[in-house]
Amino acid sequence: MKHFLVKTIANAAALAVAIWLLKDITLTGDNTGRKILTLVLVALIFGLVNFIVKPVVKLLSFPLFILTLGLITLVVNALMLLLTSFLAGKFDLAFHVDGFWTAVLGGVIISIVSWAMHMILPEDD
């Protein structure tokens, strides 16, 4: 359970940094509490997308991973962020990623911040 909580906090922090740095990734809300709740819910959706969909996509695109020496990871991360944005819209969450290249840059930012957060936060069960 603690591992799940740590991953959710890391995802929320990474998404918050991407929202802060990129004007085309937006999170809106009436007040700060609503924005934080939306951010946590989007982090949960992002975690589920990365847990369920990403391994399937990586498996199906394995030849491209070899051919591009792993650079296709940037595209896969962008697609996962775009899918999260789509699902957030379906759940009426005020989170939106505008465009593929914004998603690529957002995916890079989220990967770096997530890695840093996992280094800082404890993962012991």
Short mmCIF file of C-alpha atoms in Angstrom, two decimals:
data_model
loop_
_atom_site.label_atom_id
_atom_site.label_comp_id
_atom_site.label_asym_id
_atom_site.label_seq_id
_atom_site.Cartn_x
_atom_site.Cartn_y
_atom_site.Cartn_z
CA MET A 1 0.00 0.00 0.00
CA LYS A 2 2.84 2.38 0.82
CA HIS A 3 4.41 1.70 -2.60
CA PHE A 4 1.14 2.70 -4.30
CA LEU A 5 0.95 5.90 -2.23
CA VAL A 6 4.57 6.80 -3.04
CA LYS A 7 3.98 6.28 -6.76
CA THR A 8 0.82 8.41 -6.67
CA ILE A 9 2.61 11.23 -4.85
CA ALA A 10 5.52 11.06 -7.32
CA ASN A 11 3.11 11.12 -10.27
CA ALA A 12 1.20 14.07 -8.81
CA ALA A 13 4.41 16.02 -8.23
CA ALA A 14 5.67 15.23 -11.73
CA LEU A 15 2.37 16.26 -13.31
CA ALA A 16 2.35 19.47 -11.24
CA VAL A 17 5.82 20.40 -12.51
CA ALA A 18 4.80 19.71 -16.12
CA ILE A 19 1.66 21.85 -15.66
CA TRP A 20 3.76 24.62 -14.15
CA LEU A 21 6.39 24.57 -16.91
CA LEU A 22 4.24 24.07 -20.01
CA LYS A 23 1.40 26.44 -20.86
CA ASP A 24 -0.32 23.83 -23.07
CA ILE A 25 -0.79 21.38 -20.20
CA THR A 26 -3.59 22.82 -18.13
CA LEU A 27 -5.26 22.02 -14.84
CA THR A 28 -8.12 24.28 -13.87
CA GLY A 29 -10.38 24.48 -10.88
CA ASP A 30 -12.42 26.86 -8.77
CA ASN A 31 -10.05 26.86 -5.82
CA THR A 32 -6.78 25.35 -4.65
CA GLY A 33 -8.44 22.40 -2.91
CA ARG A 34 -10.31 21.47 -6.09
CA LYS A 35 -7.09 21.73 -8.12
CA ILE A 36 -5.23 19.47 -5.68
CA LEU A 37 -8.04 16.90 -5.75
CA THR A 38 -8.07 16.98 -9.56
CA LEU A 39 -4.28 16.62 -9.64
CA VAL A 40 -4.40 13.56 -7.36
CA LEU A 41 -7.18 11.96 -9.41
CA VAL A 42 -5.26 12.62 -12.65
CA ALA A 43 -2.14 11.12 -11.01
CA LEU A 44 -4.18 7.99 -10.21
CA ILE A 45 -5.41 7.78 -13.81
CA PHE A 46 -1.85 8.33 -15.07
CA GLY A 47 -0.60 5.56 -12.78
CA LEU A 48 -3.28 3.15 -14.00
CA VAL A 49 -2.54 3.98 -17.65
CA ASN A 50 1.17 3.37 -17.05
CA PHE A 51 0.43 0.13 -15.19
CA ILE A 52 -2.10 -1.36 -17.61
CA VAL A 53 -1.64 0.12 -21.08
CA LYS A 54 2.06 1.01 -21.25
CA PRO A 55 3.43 -2.56 -20.95
CA VAL A 56 1.14 -3.72 -23.76
CA VAL A 57 2.22 -0.85 -26.01
CA LYS A 58 5.89 -1.48 -25.21
CA LEU A 59 5.50 -5.17 -26.01
CA LEU A 60 3.75 -4.51 -29.31
CA SER A 61 6.30 -1.86 -30.31
CA PHE A 62 9.36 -3.85 -29.22
CA PRO A 63 10.85 -3.96 -32.76
CA LEU A 64 10.65 -0.15 -32.86
CA PHE A 65 12.49 0.03 -29.52
CA ILE A 66 15.33 -1.94 -31.07
CA LEU A 67 15.26 -0.02 -34.35
CA THR A 68 15.26 3.42 -32.70
CA LEU A 69 17.60 2.43 -29.85
CA GLY A 70 14.90 3.27 -27.33
CA LEU A 71 13.94 6.72 -28.63
CA ILE A 72 10.42 5.45 -29.28
CA THR A 73 10.04 5.65 -25.48
CA LEU A 74 9.49 9.40 -25.91
CA VAL A 75 6.56 8.70 -28.22
CA VAL A 76 5.12 6.01 -25.92
CA ASN A 77 5.33 8.37 -22.91
CA ALA A 78 3.65 11.13 -24.93
CA LEU A 79 0.85 8.77 -25.95
CA MET A 80 0.32 7.72 -22.32
CA LEU A 81 0.05 11.39 -21.32
CA LEU A 82 -2.42 12.06 -24.14
CA LEU A 83 -4.46 9.01 -23.11
CA THR A 84 -4.49 10.31 -19.53
CA SER A 85 -5.74 13.67 -20.79
CA PHE A 86 -8.48 11.92 -22.80
CA LEU A 87 -9.58 9.78 -19.82
CA ALA A 88 -9.51 12.80 -17.49
CA GLY A 89 -11.89 14.52 -19.89
CA LYS A 90 -14.20 11.50 -19.79
CA PHE A 91 -14.26 11.73 -15.97
CA ASP A 92 -14.93 15.51 -16.13
CA LEU A 93 -11.55 16.35 -14.64
CA ALA A 94 -10.15 19.73 -15.68
CA PHE A 95 -6.83 18.41 -17.05
CA HIS A 96 -5.87 18.82 -20.69
CA VAL A 97 -2.77 18.29 -22.83
CA ASP A 98 -2.89 20.33 -26.02
CA GLY A 99 -0.96 18.64 -28.83
CA PHE A 100 1.48 15.82 -29.45
CA TRP A 101 4.71 17.83 -29.10
CA THR A 102 3.52 19.28 -25.81
CA ALA A 103 2.87 15.70 -24.69
CA VAL A 104 6.41 14.67 -25.75
CA LEU A 105 7.99 17.49 -23.75
CA GLY A 106 5.58 16.86 -20.86
CA GLY A 107 6.51 13.17 -20.92
CA VAL A 108 10.19 14.04 -20.65
CA ILE A 109 9.54 16.42 -17.74
CA ILE A 110 7.31 13.88 -15.97
CA SER A 111 9.91 11.12 -16.41
CA ILE A 112 12.70 13.25 -14.94
CA VAL A 113 10.67 14.56 -12.01
CA SER A 114 9.20 11.12 -11.32
CA TRP A 115 12.66 9.60 -11.23
CA ALA A 116 13.85 12.32 -8.83
CA MET A 117 10.81 11.85 -6.59
CA HIS A 118 11.39 8.09 -6.44
CA MET A 119 14.96 8.79 -5.32
CA ILE A 120 13.73 11.09 -2.53
CA LEU A 121 10.61 9.25 -1.31
CA PRO A 122 10.94 5.96 0.62
CA GLU A 123 9.65 2.77 -0.98
CA ASP A 124 9.86 0.26 1.90
CA ASP A 125 6.72 -1.79 2.48
#
